[in-house]
mmCIF file of C-alpha atoms in Angstrom:
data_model
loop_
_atom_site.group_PDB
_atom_site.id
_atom_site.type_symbol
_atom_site.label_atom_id
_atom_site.label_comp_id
_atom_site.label_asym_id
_atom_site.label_seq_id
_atom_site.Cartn_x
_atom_site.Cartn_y
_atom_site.Cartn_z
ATOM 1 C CA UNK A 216 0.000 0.000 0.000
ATOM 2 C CA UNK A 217 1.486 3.450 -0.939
ATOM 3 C CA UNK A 218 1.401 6.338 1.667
ATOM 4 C CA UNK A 219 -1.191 8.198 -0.324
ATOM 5 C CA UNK A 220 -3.568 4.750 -0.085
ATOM 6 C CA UNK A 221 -2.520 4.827 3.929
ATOM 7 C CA UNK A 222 -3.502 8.564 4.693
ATOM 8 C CA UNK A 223 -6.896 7.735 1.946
ATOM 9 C CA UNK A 224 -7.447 5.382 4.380
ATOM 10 C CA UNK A 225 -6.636 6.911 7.531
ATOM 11 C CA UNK A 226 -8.804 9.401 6.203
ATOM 12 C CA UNK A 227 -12.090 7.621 5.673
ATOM 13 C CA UNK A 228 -11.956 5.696 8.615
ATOM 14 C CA UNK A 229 -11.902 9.350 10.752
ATOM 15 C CA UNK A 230 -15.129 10.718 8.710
ATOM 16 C CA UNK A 231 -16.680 7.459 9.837
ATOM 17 C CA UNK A 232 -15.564 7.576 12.905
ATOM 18 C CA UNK A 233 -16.998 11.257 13.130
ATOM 19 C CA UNK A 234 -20.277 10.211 11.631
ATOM 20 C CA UNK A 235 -20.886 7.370 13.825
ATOM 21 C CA UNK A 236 -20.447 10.352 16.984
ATOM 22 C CA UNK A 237 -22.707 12.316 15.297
ATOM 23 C CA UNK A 238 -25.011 10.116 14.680
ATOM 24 C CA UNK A 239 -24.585 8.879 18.619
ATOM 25 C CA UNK A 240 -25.104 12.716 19.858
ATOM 26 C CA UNK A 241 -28.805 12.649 17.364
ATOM 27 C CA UNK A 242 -29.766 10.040 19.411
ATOM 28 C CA UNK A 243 -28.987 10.442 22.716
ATOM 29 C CA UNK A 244 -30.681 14.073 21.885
ATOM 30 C CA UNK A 245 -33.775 12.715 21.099
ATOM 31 C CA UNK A 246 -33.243 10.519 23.838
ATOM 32 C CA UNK A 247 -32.416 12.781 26.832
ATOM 33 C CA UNK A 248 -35.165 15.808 25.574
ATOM 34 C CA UNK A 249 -37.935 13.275 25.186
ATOM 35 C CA UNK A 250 -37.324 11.218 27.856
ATOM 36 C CA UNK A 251 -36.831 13.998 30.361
ATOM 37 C CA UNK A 252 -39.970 16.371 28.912
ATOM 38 C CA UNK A 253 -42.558 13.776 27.564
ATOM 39 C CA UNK A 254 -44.758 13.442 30.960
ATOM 40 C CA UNK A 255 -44.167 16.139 33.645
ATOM 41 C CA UNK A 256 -45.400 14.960 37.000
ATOM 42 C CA UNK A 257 -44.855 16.898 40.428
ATOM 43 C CA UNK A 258 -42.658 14.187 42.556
ATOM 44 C CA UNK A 259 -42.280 14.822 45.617
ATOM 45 C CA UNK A 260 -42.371 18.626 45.750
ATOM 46 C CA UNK A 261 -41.860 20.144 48.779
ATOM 47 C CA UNK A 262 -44.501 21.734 50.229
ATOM 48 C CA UNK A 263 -45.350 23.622 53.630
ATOM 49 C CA UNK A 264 -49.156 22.665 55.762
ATOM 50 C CA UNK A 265 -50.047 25.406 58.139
ATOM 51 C CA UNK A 266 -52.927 23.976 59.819
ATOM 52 C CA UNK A 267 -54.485 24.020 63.327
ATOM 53 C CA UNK A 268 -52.642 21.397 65.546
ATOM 54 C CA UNK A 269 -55.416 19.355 66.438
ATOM 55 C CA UNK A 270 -55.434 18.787 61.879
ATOM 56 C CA UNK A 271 -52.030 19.321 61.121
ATOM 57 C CA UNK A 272 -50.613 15.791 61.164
ATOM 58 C CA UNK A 273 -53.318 14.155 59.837
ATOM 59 C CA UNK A 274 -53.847 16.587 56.917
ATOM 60 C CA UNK A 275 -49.325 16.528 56.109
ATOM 61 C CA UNK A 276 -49.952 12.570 56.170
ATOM 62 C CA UNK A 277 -52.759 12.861 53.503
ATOM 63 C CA UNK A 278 -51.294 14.782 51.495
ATOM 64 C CA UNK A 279 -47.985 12.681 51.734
ATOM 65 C CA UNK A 280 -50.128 10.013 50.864
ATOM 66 C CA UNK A 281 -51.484 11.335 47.752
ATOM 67 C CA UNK A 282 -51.411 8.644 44.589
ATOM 68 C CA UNK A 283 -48.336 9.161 43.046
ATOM 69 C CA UNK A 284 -46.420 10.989 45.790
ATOM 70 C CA UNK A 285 -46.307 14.180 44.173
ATOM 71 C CA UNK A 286 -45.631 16.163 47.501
ATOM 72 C CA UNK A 287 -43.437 16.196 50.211
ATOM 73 C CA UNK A 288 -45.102 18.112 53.085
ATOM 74 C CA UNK A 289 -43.791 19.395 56.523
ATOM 75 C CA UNK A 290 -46.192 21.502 59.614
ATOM 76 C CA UNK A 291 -44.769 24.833 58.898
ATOM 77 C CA UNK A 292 -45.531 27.778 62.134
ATOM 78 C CA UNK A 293 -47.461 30.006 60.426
ATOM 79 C CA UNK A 294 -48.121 31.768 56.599
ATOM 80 C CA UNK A 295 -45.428 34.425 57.468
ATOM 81 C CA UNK A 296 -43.048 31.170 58.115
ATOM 82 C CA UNK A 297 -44.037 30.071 55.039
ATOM 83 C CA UNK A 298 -43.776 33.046 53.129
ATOM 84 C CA UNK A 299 -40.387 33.193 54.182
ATOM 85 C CA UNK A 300 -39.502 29.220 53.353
ATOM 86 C CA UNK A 301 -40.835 29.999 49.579
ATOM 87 C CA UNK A 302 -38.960 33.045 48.876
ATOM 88 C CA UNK A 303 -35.641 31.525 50.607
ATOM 89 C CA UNK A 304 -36.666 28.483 47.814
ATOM 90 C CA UNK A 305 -36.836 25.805 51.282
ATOM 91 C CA UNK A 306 -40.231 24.992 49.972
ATOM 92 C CA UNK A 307 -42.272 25.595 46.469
ATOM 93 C CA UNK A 308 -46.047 26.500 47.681
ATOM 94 C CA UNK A 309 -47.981 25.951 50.914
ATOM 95 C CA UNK A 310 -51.388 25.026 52.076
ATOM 96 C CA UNK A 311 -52.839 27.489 54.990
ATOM 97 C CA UNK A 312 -56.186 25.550 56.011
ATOM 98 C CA UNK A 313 -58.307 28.424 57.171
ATOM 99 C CA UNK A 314 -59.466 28.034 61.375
ATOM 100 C CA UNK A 315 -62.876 29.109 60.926
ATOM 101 C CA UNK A 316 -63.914 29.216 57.347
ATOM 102 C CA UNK A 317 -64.296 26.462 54.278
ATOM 103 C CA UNK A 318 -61.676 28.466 52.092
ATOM 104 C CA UNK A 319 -58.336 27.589 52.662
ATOM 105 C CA UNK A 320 -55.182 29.058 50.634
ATOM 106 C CA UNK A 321 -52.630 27.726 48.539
ATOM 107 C CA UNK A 322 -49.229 30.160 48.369
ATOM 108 C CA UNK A 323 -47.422 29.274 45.024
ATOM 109 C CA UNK A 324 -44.499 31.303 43.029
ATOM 110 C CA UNK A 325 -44.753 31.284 39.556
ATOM 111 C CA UNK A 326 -41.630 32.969 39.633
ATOM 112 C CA UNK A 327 -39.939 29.330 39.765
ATOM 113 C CA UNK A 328 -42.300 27.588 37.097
ATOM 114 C CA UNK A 329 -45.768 28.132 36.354
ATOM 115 C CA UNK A 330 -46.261 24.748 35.424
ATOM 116 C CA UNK A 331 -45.344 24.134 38.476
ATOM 117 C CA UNK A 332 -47.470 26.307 40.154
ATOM 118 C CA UNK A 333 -50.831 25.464 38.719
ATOM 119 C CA UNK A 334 -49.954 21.838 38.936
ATOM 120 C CA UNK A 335 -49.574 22.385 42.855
ATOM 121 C CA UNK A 336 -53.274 24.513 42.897
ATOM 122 C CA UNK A 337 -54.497 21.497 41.079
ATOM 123 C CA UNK A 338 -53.119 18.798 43.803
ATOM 124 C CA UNK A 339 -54.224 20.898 46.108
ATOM 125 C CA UNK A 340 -57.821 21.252 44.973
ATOM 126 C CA UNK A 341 -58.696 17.814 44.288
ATOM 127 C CA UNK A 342 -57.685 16.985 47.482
ATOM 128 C CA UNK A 343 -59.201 19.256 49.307
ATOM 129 C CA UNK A 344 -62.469 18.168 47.217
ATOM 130 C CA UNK A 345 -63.748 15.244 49.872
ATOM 131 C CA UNK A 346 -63.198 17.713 52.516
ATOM 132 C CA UNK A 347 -65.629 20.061 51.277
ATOM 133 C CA UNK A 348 -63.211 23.064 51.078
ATOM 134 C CA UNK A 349 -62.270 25.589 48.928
ATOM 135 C CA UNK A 350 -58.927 26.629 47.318
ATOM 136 C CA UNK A 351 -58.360 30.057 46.611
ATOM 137 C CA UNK A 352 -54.272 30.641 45.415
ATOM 138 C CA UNK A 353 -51.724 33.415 46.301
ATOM 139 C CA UNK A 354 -48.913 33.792 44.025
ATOM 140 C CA UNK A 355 -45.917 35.113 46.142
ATOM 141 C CA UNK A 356 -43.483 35.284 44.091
ATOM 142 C CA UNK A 357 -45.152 35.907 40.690
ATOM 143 C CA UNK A 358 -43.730 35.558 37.217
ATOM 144 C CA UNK A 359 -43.008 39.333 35.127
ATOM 145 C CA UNK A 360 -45.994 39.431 32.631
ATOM 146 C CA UNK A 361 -43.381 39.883 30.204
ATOM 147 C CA UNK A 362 -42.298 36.148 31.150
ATOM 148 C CA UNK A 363 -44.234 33.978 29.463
ATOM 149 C CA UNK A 364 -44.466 30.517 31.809
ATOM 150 C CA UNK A 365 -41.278 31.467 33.491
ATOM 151 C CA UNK A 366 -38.937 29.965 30.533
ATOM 152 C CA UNK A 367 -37.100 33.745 29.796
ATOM 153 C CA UNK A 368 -34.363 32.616 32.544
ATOM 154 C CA UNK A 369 -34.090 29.090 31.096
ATOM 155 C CA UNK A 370 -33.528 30.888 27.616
ATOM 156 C CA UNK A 371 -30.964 33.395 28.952
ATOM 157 C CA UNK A 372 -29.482 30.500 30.402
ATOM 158 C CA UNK A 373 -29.258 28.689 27.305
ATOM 159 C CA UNK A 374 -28.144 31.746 24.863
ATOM 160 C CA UNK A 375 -25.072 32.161 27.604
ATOM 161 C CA UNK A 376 -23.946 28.802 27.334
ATOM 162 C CA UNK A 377 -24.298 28.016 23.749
ATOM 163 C CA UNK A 378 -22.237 31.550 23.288
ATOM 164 C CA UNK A 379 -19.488 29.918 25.044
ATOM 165 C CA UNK A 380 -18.804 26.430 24.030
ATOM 166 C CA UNK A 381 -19.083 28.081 20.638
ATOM 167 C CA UNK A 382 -16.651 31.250 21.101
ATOM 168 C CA UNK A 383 -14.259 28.084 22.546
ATOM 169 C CA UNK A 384 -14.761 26.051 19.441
ATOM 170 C CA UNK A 385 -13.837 28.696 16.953
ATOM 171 C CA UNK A 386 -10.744 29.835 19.574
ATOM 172 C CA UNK A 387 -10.052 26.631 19.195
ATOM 173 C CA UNK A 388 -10.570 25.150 15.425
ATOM 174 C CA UNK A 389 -9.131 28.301 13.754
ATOM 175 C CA UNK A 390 -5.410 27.512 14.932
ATOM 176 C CA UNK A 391 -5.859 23.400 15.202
ATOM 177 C CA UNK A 392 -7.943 21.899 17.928
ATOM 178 C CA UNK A 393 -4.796 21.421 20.445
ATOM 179 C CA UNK A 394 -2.993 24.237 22.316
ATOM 180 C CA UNK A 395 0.378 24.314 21.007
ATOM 181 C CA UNK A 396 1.680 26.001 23.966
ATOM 182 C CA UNK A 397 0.869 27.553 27.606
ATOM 183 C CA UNK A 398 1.067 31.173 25.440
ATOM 184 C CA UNK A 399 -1.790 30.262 22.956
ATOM 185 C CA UNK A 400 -4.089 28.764 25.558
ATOM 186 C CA UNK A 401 -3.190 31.869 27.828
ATOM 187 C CA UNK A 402 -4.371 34.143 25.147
ATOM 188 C CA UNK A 403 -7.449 31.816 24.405
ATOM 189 C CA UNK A 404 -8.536 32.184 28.087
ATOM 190 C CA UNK A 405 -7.745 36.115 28.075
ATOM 191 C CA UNK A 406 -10.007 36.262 25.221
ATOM 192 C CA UNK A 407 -12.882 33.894 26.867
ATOM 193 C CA UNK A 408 -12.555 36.130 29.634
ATOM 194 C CA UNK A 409 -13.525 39.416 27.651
ATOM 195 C CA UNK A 410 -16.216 37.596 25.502
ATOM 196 C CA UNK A 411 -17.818 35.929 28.645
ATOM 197 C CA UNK A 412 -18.192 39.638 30.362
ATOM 198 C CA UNK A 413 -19.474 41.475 26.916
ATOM 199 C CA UNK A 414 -21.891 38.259 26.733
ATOM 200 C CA UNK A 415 -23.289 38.343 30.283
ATOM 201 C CA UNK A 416 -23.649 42.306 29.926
ATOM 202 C CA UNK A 417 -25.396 41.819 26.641
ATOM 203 C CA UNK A 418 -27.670 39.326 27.578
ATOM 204 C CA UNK A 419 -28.601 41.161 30.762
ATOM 205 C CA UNK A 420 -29.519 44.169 28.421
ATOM 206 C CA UNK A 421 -31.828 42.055 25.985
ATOM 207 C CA UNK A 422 -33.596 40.573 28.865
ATOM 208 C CA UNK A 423 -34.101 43.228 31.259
ATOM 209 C CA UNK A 424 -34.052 47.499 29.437
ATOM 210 C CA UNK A 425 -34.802 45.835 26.023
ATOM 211 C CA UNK A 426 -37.315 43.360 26.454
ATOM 212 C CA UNK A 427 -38.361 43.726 30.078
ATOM 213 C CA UNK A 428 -39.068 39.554 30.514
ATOM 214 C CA UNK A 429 -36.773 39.421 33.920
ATOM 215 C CA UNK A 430 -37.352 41.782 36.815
ATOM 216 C CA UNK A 431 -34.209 41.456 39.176
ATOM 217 C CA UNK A 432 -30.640 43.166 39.384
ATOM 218 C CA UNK A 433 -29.118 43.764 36.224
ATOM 219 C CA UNK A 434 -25.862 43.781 37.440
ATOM 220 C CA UNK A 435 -26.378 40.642 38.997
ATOM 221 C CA UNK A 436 -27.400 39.079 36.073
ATOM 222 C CA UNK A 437 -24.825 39.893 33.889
ATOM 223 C CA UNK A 438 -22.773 38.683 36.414
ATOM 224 C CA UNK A 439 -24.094 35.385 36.522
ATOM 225 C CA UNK A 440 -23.952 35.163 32.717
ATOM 226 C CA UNK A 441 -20.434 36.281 32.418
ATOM 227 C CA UNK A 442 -19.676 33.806 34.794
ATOM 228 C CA UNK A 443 -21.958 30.944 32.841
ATOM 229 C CA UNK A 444 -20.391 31.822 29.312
ATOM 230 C CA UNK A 445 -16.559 31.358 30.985
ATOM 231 C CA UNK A 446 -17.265 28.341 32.851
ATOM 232 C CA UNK A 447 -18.986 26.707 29.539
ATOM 233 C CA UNK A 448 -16.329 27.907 27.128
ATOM 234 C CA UNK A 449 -13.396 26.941 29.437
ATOM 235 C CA UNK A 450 -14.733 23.408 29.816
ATOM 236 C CA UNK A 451 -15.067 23.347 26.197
ATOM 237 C CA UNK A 452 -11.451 24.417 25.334
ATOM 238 C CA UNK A 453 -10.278 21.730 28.083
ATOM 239 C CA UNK A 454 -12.063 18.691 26.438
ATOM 240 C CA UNK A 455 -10.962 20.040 23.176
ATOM 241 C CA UNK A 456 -7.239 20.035 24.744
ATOM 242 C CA UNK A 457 -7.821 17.246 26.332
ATOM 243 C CA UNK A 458 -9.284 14.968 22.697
ATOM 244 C CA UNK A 459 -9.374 17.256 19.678
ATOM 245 C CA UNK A 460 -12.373 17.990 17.397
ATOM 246 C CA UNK A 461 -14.190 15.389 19.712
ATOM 247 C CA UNK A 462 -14.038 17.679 22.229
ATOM 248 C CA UNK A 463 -16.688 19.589 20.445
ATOM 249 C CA UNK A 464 -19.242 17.424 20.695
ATOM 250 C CA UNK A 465 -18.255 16.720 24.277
ATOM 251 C CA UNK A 466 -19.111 19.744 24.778
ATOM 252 C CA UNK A 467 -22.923 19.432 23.155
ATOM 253 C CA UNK A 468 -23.419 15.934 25.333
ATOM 254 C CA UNK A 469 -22.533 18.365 28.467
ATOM 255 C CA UNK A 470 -24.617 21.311 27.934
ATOM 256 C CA UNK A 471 -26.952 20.449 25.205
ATOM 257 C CA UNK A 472 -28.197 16.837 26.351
ATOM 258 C CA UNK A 473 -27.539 16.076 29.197
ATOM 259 C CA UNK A 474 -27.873 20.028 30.769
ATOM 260 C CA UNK A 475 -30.562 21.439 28.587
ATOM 261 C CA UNK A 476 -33.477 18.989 29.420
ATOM 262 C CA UNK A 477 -32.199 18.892 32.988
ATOM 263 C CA UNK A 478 -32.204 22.093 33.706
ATOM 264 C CA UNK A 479 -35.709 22.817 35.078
ATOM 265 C CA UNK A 480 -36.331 25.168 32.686
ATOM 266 C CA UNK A 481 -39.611 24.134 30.075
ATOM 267 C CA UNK A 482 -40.601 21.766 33.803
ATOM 268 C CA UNK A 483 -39.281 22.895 37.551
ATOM 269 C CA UNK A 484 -36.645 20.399 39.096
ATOM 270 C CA UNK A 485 -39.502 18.505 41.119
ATOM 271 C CA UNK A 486 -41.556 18.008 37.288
ATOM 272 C CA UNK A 487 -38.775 15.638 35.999
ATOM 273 C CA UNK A 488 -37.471 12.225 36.377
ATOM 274 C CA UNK A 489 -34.821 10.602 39.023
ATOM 275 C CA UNK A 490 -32.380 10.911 36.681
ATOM 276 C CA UNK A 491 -32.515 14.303 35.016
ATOM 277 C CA UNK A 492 -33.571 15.522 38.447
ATOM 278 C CA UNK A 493 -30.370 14.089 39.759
ATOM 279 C CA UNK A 494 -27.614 15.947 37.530
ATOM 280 C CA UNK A 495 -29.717 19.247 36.406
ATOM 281 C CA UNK A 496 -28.383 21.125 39.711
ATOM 282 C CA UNK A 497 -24.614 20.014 38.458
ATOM 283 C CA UNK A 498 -24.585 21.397 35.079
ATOM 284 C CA UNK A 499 -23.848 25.072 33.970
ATOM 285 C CA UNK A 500 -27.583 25.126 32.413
ATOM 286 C CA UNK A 501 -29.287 23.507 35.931
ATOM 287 C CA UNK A 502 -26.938 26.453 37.751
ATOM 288 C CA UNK A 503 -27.783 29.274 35.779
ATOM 289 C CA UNK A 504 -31.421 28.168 35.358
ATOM 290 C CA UNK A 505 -32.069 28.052 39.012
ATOM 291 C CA UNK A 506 -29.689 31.177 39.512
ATOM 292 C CA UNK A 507 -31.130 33.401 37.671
ATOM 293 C CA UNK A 508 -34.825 32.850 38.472
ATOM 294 C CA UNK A 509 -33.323 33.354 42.284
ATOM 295 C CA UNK A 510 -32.229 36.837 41.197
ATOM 296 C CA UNK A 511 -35.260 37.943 39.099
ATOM 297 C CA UNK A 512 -37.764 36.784 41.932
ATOM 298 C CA UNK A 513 -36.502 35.654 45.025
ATOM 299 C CA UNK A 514 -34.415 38.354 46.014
ATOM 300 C CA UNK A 515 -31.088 36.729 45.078
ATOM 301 C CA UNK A 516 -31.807 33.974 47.771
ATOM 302 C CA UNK A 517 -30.510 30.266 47.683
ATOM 303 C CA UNK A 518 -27.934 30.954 45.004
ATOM 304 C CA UNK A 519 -24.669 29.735 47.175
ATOM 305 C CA UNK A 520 -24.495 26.283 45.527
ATOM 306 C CA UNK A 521 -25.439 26.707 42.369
ATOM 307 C CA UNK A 522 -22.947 29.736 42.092
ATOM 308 C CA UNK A 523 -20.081 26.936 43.719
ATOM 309 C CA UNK A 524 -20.854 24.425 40.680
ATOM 310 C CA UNK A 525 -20.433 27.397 37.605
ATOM 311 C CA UNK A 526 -17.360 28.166 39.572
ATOM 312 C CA UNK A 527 -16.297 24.862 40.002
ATOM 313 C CA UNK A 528 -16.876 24.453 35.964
ATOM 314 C CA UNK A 529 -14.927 27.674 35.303
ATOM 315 C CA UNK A 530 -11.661 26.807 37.309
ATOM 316 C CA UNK A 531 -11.653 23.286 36.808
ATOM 317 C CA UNK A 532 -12.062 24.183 33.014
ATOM 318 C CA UNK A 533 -9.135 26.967 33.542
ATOM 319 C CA UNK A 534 -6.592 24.581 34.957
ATOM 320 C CA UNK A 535 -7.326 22.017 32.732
ATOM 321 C CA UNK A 536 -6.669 23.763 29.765
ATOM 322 C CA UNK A 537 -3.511 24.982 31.076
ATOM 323 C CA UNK A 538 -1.966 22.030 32.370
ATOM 324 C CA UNK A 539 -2.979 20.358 28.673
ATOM 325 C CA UNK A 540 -1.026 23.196 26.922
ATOM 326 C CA UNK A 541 1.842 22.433 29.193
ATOM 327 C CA UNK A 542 2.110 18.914 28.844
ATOM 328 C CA UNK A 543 1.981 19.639 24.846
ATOM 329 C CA UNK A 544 4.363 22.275 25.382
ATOM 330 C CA UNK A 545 6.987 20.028 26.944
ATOM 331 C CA UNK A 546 6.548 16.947 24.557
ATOM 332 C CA UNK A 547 6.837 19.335 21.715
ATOM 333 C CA UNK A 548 10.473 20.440 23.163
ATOM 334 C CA UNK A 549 11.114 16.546 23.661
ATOM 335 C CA UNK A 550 10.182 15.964 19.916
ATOM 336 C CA UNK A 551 12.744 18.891 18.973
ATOM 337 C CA UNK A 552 15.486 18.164 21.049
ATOM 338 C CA UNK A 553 15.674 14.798 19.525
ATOM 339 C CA UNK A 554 15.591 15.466 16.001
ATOM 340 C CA UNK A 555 19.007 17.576 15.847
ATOM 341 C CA UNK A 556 20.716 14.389 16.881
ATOM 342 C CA UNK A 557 18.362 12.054 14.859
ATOM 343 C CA UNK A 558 19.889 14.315 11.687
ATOM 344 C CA UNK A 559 23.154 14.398 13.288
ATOM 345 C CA UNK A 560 23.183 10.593 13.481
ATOM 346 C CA UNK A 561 22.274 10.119 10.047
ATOM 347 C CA UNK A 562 24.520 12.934 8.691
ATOM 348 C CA UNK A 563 27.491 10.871 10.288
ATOM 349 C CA UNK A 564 26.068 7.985 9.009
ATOM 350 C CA UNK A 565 26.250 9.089 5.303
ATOM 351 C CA UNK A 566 29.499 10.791 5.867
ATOM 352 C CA UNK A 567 31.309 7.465 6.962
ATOM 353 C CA UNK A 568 29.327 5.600 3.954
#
């Protein structure tokens, strides 16, 4: 076989290769969207009962016993208490069963999902049907009007992080797919750094003066989107480091499967399955989701964790691509170091021949 049959070869069997991943990302797409957004129901939402105590147990063991299990109830002190547990996110809606009257009330915050919301008035209703009781709902925390079901934040969210893996791919594909050196991926994450802060400013613009969808700190959220678009593009450039090309669509399984459907944004955390349920809070698009909606309507509360994991992404991204370009760096000087003497070698060779 000649050398231009080998690299033919080589060739072909790479675009296959590619394909086959491709093909493998279509499908676990379809897979992870469907599968995590086909049949929203409430699981074990948690949920506040502020009832007289001679009710109180009886009623938060009903409604734990609800077909289905869609609720997780506590005895909460008092509506003010659970006021309080909703906005600090403890808790997403509470029942206070009226002392003297058939009308009791149902606190939800549309602010973290309407679906959500109604879904909980809904619960609520039919079981307070056999009692003979009324429902009548207080929205706490209420969604902007110009925030249609509460997905603007999810959107944000999503516009951030597809900005970054794809500022990292083109960093990345427009001088080879590898850092050649700790100076190139310096300058890569210099230039991350810049985009990420224009992005996050930008976005926070659109959303809030342009469009008026999010209420909330500006300032805030730009923050939180520069910090989304670094942490998404850094972990981008790493896998691209750390595997080539491939990286790229490392990068889509990350964010785009696995984080999109997980990220309680189209359905609230407590709509979705074990397993989405399970690794939404740990991805950049669970973070941000959940993040943002804190800032826009629950007064910035509950954001500590979610703020850890984007930062975790960003630095973990950061020293990964660094330490890659190193490592490159220093096998490149082994590969040129040696070749001097491998011509050396053969110059002598030819001499004495």
């Amino acid at each position: 076989m000649t050398f231009a049959d080998e690299v033919k070869s080589a060739v072909t069997t790479r675009a296959a290769l590619l394909v086959i991943g491709v093909l493998a990302l279509q499908l676990l797409f379809i897979a992870s969207y469907v599968g995590a957004l086909h049949r929203p129901d409430p699981t074990d939402v948690p949920f506040g009962v502020v009832a007289p105590q001679r009710v109180s147990g009886q009623l938060v063991t009903q409604l734990g016993d609800l077909p289905g299990g869609p609720l997780d109830p506590r005895a909460v002190s008092g509506e003010a208490e659970a006021r309080r547990q909703i906005q600090n996110r403890d808790i997403d809606g509470a029942l206070i069963v009226s002392p003297s009257g058939s009308t009791d009330t149902v606190l939800v915050a549309s602010g973290g999902g309407t679906v959500l919301a109604s879904s909980l008035t809904k619960i609520i209703e039919q079981a307070e049907g056999p009692r003979q009781r009324t429902v009548r709902p207080v929205d706490v925390a209420p969604a902007s009007p110009g925030d249609f079901n509460g997905l603007s934040s999810f959107y944000l969210v999503v516009g951030w992080c597809v900005g970054g893996y794809l500022c990292a791919s083109i960093l990345a594909i427009s001088a080879g797919t590898r850092p050649a050196n700790r100076q190139r991926a310096a300058i890569r994450t210099g230039v991350m750094a810049l985009y990420s802060i224009v992005g996050g400013i930008g976005g926070a613009i659109i959303i809030g003066p342009v469009l008026g969808a999010l209420p909330g700190s500006f300032w805030a959220l730009a923050g939180l989107g520069a910090l989304i678009v670094f942490a998404t593009g850094m972990i981008t450039l790493a896998l691209e480091a750390l595997t080539g090309i491939v990286g790229i669509g490392l990068a889509v399984l990350l964010i785009v499967i696995a984080g999109n459907p997980s990220a309680g944004g189209a359905f609230p955390l407590p709509m979705l399955p074990d397993f989405w349920r399970a690794i939404g809070p740990a991805l950049p698009p669970g973070a941000g989701t959940w993040t943002a909606r804190s800032i826009a309507y629950f007064r910035g509360n509950a954001v500590t964790g979610p703020l850890l994991v984007l930062s975790a992404w960003a630095v973990v991204g950061t020293a990964l691509t660094m330490l890659l370009s190193t490592r490159r760096r220093d096998t490149d000087g082994k590969g040129q170091a040696t070749a001097p003497r491998d011509a050396a070698a053969s110059g002598s060779g030819s001499h004495l021949g």
